[in-house]
Coordinates of C-alpha atoms in Angstrom, one line a residue:
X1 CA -22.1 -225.6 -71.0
X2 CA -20.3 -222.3 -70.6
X3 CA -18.2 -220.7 -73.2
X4 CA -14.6 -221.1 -73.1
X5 CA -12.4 -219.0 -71.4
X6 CA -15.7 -217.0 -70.2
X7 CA -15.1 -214.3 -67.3
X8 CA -17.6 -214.2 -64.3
X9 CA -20.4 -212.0 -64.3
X10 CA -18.9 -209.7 -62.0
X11 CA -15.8 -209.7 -64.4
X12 CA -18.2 -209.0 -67.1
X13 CA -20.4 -206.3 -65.6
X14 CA -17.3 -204.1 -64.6
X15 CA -16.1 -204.8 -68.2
X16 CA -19.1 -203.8 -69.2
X17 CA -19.5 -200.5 -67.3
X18 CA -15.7 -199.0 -68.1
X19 CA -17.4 -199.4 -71.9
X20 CA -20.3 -197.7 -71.0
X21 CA -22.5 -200.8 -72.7
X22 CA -26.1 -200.8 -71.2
X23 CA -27.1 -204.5 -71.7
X24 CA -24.9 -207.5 -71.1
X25 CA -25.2 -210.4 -73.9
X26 CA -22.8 -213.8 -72.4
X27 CA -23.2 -216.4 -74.1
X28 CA -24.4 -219.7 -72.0
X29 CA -27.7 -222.0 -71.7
X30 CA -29.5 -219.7 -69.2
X31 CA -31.4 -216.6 -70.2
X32 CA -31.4 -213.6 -67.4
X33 CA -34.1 -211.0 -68.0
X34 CA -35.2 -208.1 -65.9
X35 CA -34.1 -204.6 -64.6
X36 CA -30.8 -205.3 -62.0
X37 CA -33.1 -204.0 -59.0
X38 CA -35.3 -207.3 -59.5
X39 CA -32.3 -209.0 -61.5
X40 CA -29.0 -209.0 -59.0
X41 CA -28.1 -209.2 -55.5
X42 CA -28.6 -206.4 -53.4
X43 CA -25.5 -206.1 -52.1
X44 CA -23.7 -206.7 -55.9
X45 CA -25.2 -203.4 -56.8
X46 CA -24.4 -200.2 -54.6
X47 CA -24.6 -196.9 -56.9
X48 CA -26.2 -198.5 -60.2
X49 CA -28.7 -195.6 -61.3
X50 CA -30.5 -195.6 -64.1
X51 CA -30.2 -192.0 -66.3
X52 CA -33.4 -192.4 -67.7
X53 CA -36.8 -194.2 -66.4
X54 CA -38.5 -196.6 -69.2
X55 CA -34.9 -198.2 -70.4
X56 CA -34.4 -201.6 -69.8
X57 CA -31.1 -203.0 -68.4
X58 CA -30.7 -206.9 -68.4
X59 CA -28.4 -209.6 -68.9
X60 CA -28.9 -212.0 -71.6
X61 CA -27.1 -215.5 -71.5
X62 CA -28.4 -217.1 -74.8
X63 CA -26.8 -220.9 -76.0
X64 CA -23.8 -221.1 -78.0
X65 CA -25.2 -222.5 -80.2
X66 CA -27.4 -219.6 -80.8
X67 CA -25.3 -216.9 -81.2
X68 CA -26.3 -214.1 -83.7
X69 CA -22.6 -212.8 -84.1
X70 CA -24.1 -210.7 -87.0
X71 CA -26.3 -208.7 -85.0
X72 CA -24.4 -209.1 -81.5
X73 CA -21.9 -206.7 -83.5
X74 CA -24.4 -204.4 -84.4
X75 CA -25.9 -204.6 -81.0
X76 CA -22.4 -204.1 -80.0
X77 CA -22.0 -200.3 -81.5
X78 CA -24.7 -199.2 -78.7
X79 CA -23.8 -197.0 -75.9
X80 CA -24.6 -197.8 -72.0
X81 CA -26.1 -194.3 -70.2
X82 CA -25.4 -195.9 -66.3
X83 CA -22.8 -196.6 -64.3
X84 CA -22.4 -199.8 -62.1
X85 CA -20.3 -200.3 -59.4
X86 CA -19.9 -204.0 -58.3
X87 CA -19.2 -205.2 -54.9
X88 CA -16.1 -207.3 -55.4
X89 CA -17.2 -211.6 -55.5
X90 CA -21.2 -210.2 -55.4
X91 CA -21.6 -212.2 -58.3
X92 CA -19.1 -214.8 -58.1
X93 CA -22.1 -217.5 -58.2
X94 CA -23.2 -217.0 -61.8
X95 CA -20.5 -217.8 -64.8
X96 CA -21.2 -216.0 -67.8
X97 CA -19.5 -216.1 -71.3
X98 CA -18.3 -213.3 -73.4
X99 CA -19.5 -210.4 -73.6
X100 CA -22.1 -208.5 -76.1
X101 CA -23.7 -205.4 -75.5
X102 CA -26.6 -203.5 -76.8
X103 CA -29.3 -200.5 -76.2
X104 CA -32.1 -202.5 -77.6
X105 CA -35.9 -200.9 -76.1
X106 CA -37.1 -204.1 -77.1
X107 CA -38.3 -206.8 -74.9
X108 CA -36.3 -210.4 -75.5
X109 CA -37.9 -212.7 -76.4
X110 CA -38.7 -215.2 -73.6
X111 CA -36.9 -218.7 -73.8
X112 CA -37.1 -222.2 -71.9
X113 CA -35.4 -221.3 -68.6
X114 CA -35.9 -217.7 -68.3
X115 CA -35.1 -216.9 -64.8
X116 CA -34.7 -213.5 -63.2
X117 CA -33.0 -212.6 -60.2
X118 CA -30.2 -214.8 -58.2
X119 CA -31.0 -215.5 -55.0
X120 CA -30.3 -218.9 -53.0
X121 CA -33.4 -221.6 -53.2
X122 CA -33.1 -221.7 -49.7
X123 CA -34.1 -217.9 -49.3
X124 CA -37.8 -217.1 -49.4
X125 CA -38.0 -213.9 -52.1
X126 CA -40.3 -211.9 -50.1
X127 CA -38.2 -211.4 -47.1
X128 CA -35.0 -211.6 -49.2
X129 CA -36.5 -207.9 -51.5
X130 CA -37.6 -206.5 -47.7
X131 CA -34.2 -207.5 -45.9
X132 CA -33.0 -204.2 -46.7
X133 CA -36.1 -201.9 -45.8
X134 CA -36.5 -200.6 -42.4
X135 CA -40.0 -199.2 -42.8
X136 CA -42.9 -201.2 -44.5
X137 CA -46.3 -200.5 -45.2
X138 CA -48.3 -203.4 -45.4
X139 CA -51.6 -202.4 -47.4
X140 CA -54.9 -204.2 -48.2
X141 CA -56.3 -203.4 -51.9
X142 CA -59.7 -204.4 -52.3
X143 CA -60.9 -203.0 -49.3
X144 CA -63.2 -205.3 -46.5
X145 CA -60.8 -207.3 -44.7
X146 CA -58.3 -207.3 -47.3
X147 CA -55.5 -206.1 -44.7
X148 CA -56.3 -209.1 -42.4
X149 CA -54.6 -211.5 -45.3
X150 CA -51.4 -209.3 -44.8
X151 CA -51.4 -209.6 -41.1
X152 CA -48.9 -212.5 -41.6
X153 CA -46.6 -210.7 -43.6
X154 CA -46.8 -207.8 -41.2
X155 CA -46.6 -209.6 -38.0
X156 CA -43.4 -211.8 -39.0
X157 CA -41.6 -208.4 -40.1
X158 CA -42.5 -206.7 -37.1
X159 CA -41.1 -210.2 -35.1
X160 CA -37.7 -209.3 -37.1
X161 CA -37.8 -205.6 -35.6
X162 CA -39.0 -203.6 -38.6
X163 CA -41.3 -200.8 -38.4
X164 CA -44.4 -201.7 -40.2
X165 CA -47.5 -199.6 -41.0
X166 CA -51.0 -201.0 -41.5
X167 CA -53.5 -199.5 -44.2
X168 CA -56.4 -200.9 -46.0
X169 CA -59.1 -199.4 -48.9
X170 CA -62.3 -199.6 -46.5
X171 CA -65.4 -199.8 -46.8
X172 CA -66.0 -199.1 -43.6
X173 CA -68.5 -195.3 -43.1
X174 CA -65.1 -193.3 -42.8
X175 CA -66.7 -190.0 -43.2
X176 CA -68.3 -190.3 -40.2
X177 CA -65.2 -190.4 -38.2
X178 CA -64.1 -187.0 -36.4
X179 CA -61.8 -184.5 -38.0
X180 CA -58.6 -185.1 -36.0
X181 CA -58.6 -189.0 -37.1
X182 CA -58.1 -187.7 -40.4
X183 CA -54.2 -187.4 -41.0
X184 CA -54.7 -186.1 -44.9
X185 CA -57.3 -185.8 -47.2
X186 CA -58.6 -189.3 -47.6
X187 CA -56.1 -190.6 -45.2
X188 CA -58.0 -191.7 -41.7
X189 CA -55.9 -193.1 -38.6
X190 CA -58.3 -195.8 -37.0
X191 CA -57.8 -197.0 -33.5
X192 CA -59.4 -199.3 -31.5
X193 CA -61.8 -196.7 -30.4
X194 CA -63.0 -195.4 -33.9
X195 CA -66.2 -194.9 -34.2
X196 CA -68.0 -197.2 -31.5
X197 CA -71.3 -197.2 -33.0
X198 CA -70.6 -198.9 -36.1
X199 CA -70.9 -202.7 -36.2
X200 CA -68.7 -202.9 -39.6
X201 CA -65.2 -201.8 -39.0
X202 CA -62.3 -204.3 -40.1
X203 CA -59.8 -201.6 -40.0
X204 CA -60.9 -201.2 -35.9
X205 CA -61.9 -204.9 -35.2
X206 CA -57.9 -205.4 -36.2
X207 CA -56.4 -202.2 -34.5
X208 CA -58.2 -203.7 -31.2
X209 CA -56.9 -207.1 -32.0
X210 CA -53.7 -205.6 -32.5
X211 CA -53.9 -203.9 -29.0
X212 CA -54.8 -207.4 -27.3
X213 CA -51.4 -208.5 -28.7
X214 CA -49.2 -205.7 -27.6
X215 CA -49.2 -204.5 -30.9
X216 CA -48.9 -200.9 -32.7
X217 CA -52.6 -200.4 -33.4
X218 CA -53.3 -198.0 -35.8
X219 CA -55.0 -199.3 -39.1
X220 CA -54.7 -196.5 -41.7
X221 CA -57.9 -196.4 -44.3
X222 CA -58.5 -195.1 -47.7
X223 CA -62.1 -194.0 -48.9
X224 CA -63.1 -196.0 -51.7
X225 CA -62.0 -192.9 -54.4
X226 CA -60.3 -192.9 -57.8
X227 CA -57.0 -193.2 -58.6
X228 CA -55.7 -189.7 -58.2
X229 CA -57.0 -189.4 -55.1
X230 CA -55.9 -192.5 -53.5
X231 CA -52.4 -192.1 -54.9
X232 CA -52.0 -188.4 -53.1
X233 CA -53.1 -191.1 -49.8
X234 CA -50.9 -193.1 -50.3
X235 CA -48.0 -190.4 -50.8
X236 CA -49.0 -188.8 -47.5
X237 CA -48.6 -192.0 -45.8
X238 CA -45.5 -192.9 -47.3
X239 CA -43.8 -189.3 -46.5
X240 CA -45.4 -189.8 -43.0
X241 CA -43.4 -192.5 -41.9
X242 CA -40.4 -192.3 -44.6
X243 CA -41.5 -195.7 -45.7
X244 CA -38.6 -197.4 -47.9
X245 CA -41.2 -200.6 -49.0
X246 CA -44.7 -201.5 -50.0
X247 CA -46.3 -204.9 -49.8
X248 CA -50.2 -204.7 -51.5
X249 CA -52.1 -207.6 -50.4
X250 CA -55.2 -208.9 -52.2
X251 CA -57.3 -211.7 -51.1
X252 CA -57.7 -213.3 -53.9
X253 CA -56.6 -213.5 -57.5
X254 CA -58.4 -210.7 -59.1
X255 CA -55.3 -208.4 -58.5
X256 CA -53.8 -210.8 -61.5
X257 CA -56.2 -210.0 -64.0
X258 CA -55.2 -207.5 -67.1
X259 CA -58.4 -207.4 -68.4
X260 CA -59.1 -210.0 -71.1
X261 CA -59.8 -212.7 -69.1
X262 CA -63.4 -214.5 -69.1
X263 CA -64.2 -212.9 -65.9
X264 CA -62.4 -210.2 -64.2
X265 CA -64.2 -210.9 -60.4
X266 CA -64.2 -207.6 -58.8
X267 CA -61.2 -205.6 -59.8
X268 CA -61.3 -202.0 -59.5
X269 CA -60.4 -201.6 -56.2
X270 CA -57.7 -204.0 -56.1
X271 CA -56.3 -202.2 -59.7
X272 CA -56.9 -198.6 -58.5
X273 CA -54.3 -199.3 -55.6
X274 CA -52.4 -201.1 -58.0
X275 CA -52.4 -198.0 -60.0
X276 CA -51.8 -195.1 -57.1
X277 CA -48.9 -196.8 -56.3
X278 CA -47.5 -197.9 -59.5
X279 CA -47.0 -194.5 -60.4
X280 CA -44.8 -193.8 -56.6
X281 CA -41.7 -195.0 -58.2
X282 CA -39.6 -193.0 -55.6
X283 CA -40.2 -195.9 -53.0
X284 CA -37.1 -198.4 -53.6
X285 CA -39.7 -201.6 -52.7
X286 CA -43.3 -201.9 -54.4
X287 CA -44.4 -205.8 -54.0
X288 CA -48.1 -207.1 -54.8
X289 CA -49.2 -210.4 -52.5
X290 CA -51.9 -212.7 -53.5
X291 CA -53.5 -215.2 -51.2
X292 CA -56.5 -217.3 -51.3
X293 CA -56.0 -218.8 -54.5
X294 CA -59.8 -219.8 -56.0
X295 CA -61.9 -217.8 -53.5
X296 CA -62.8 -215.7 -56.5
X297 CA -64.5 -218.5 -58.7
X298 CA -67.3 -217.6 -57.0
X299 CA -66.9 -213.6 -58.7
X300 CA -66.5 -215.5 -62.2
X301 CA -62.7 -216.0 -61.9
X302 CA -61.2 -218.6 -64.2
X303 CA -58.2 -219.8 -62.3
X304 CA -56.8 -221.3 -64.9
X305 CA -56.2 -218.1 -66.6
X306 CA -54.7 -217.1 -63.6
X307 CA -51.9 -219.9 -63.5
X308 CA -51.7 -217.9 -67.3
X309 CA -51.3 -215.1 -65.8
X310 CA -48.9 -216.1 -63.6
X311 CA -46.6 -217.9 -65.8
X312 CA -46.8 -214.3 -68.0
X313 CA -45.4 -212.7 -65.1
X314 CA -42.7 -215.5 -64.3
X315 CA -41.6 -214.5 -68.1
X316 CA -41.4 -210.9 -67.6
X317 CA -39.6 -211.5 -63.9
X318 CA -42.4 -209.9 -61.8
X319 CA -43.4 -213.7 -60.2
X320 CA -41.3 -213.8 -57.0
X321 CA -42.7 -216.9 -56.0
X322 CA -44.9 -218.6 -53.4
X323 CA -44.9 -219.8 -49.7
X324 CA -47.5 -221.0 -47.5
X325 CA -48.6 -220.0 -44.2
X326 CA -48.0 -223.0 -42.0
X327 CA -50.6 -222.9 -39.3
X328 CA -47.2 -224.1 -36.9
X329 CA -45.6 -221.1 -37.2
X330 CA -46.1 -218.2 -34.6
X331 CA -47.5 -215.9 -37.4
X332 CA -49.7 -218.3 -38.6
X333 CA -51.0 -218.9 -35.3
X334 CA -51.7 -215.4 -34.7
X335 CA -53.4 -215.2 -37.9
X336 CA -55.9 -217.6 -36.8
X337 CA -56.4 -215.9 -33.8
X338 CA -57.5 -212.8 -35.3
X339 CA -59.6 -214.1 -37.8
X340 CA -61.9 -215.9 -35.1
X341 CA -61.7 -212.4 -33.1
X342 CA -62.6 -210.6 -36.5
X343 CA -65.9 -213.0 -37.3
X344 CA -66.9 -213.4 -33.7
X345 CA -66.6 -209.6 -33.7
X346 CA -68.1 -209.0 -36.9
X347 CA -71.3 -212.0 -37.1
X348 CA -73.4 -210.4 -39.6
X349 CA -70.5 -210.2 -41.9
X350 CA -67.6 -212.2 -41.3
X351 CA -65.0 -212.3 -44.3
X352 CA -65.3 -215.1 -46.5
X353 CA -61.9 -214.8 -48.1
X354 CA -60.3 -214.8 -44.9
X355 CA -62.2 -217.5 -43.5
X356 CA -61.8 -219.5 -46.4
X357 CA -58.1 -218.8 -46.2
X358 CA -57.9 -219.7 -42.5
X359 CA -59.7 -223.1 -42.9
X360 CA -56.8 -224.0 -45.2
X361 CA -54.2 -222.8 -42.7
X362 CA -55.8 -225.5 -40.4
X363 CA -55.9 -228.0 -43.1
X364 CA -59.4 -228.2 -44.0
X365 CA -60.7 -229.6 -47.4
X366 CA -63.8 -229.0 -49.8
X367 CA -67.3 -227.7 -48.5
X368 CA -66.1 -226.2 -45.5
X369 CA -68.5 -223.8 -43.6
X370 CA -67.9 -221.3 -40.9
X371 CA -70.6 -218.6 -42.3
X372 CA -73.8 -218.5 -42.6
X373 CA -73.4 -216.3 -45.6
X374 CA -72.1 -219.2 -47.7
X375 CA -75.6 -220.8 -47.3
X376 CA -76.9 -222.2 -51.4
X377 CA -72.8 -222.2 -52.6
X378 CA -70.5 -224.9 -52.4
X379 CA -66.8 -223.9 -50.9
X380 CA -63.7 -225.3 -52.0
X381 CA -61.6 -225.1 -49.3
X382 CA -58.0 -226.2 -50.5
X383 CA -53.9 -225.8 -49.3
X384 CA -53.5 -223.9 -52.2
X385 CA -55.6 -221.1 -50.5
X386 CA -52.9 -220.6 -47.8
X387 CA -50.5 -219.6 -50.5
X388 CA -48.9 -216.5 -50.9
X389 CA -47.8 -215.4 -54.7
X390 CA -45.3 -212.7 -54.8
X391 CA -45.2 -210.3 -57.4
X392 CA -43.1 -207.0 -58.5
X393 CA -45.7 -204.4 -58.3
X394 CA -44.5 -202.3 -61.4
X395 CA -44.3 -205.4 -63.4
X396 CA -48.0 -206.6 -62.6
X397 CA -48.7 -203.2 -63.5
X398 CA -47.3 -202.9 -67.0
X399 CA -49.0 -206.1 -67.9
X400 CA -52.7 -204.6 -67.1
X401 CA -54.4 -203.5 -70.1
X402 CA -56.5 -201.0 -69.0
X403 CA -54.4 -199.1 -66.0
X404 CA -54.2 -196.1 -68.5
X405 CA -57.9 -195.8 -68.5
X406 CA -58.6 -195.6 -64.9
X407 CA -55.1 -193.3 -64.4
X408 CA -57.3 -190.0 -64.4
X409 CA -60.0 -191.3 -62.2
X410 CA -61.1 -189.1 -58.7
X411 CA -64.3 -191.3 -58.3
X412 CA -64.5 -195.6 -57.6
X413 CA -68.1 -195.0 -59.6
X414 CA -65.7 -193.9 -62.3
X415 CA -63.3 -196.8 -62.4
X416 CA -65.9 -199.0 -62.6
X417 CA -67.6 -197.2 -66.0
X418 CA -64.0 -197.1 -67.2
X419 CA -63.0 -201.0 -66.8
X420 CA -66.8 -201.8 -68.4
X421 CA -65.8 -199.6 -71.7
X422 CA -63.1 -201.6 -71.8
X423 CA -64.2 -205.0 -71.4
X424 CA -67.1 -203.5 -74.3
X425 CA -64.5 -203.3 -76.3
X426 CA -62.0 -206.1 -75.6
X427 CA -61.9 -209.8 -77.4
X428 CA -61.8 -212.1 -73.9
X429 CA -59.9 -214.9 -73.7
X430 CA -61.9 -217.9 -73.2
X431 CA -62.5 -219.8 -70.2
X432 CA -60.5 -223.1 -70.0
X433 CA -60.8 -226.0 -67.7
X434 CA -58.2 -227.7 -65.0
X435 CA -57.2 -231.0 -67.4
X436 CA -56.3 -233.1 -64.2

């Protein structure tokens, strides 16, 4: 039920912007929330710059029958600090009513139907926020073989002739490796011929995967450091290859966790990428990936909090959604494929995320063993493992409640003491169970 007489939203917007408001206001039965980079069309916004960082611009569309005339008038006296130019029938798709605007720093307040950003249900979100960026880095954040559950992502934007970079938090023996692998401090190029002698290698096991394929093989690996460390990586990398777009890819769920949960799993390496790159706001793209939904019960994980989480993040427009890796698809079969050539060439320590994720690709189900290192535990092998969640990195990280603590860190041993004070400190939310 639209207002009466209503312009369109591009109507409104370049209404909006010739009165220098900041925040639209229509009037209408769907509430938009979100900066415009997440909020609008790529093409619908081609020189909107914000003149300060920290202000949020949104468009409201609240029910008639909810209007607050009185303090839409007041909200009305407030003065926009952008400009927007509008690509003429951008925005055509979405009907707004009239017009309020306001400067308000405070959040809205999330209704029924909050949705952010327009795209077609048809488009998948993740491809839709990349289709514009010509160089992606596709990084793992936990470390171990965190990368390999990117390696879909990366291989079906390489297939659409993108350049994409590989890089993963390693725990591999990096400072073994000679000095001319080393691109930058804490910043180590692995090929397939890094460092031989060492049976535990993901980032090389993949680069000589990659190599098999006809791929570009370098795997690029972080030391497990602190934050500011890791951050100064992750610049080096970025003004390496100019790279417009970051996708950080967790194996797991723990990424999700702010901090009050009942169990956090094993977060600090997963948080202190979160946090070197949340602070790199000069590249255009930042996403966060999660795959492998309840591998991390096992690390005390309640997933139910994480669906919590989730829906949080669906309020604040960070959740971009979620697609599955169908084991039909050329990526996916690839992806199979190098997770056999990963365990067969790692035995001693295959990857039990990436296995797990892997048997639900093929359409396993329950107790389903491929390791001998899930000997005395019972698996839980489901389709919901071979799901990807998409998130907005800097949203994820403005929900964590601890990122400030760890901002300062040059040591991992140090991001671990500082996510333990907090949790000292910090009322958890208790554990609840699935009701069905």
């Amino acid at each position: 039920m639209l207002a009466d007489h209503a312009p369109d939203l591009s109507t409104a917007l370049e209404r909006a912007a010739a009165a220098e408001y900041t925040h639209l206001n229509p009037d209408g039965t769907v509430m938009l929330r979100g900066s415009f980079y997440s909020l609008l069309p790529t093409s619908a916004l081609l020189g909107f710059r914000p003149a300060r960082r920290g202000i949020p611009y949104c468009i409201c569309v609240q029910p008639a029958r909810d209007r607050p005339h009185e303090r839409a008038s007041a909200m009305a006296r407030h003065r926009i600090r952008s400009t927007l130019r509008v690509e003429p029938g951008g925005l055509q798709p979405l009907l707004c009513g009239s017009v309020v605007a306001s400067k308000t720093r405070e959040r809205p307040v999330p209704g029924p139907g909050t949705m952010i950003g327009m795209t077609s249900l048809h488009a998948n979100p993740l491809f839709t926020r990349l289709a514009d960026a010509e160089r992606i880095l596709v990084a793992g954040a936990g470390g171990g073989f965190d990368i390999y559950s990117g390696l879909p992502l990366a291989l079906s934007l390489l297939h659409q002739g993108k350049q994409v970079y590989l890089a993963n938090l390693s725990f591999s023996a990096l400072e073994g490796l000679p000095i001319d692998d080393w691109v930058a401090p804490d910043l180590a190029a692995v090929t397939p011929d890094s460092a031989l002698h060492q049976n535990y290698f993901p980032e090389r096991t993949l680069a000589q995967w990659l190599r098999q394929h006809g791929y570009p093989f370098t795997v690029y690996a972080f030391p497990q450091t602190g934050v500011r460390p890791l951050r100064a990586a992750y610049r080096a990398l970025v003004e390496l290859h100019r790279v417009d777009a970051v996708v950080l890819v967790d194996g797991g769920t723990d990424i999700l966790m702010r901090g009050d949960e009942a169990g956090l799993g094993t977060p600090e390496e997963d948080l202190a990428s979160v946090a070197a790159l949340a602070a790199l706001d000069g590249i255009p793209t930042r996403l966060v990936v999660s795959v492998g939904f309840g591998v991390d019960a096992y690390h005390g994980v309640n997933h139910v909090q994480v669906l919590e989480n989730i829906a949080a993040l669906e309020r604040d427009g960070a959740y971009l959604g979620a697609f599955s890796i169908p084991r039909a698809t050329r990526e996916g079969a690839l992806y199979l494929d190098a997770v056999t050539h990963a365990q067969h060439h790692t035995p001693e320590h295959p990857s039990i995320v990436n296995g797990s994720i892997a048997a639900a690709v093929r359409g396993s189900f329950g107790d389903v063993r491929f390791t001998d290192r899930t000997r005395g535990s019972e698996l839980f092998v489901n389709p919901l493992m071979s799901l990807y969640f998409v998130f907005d990195l800097p949203g994820l990280a403005a929900r964590c409640l601890y990122l400030d603590r760890i901002e300062d860190t040059h040591l991992m041993r140090q991001v671990h003491s500082r996510i333990a004070e907090f949790r000292e400190s910090t009322v958890t939310r208790p554990p609840r169970r699935f009701p069905h």
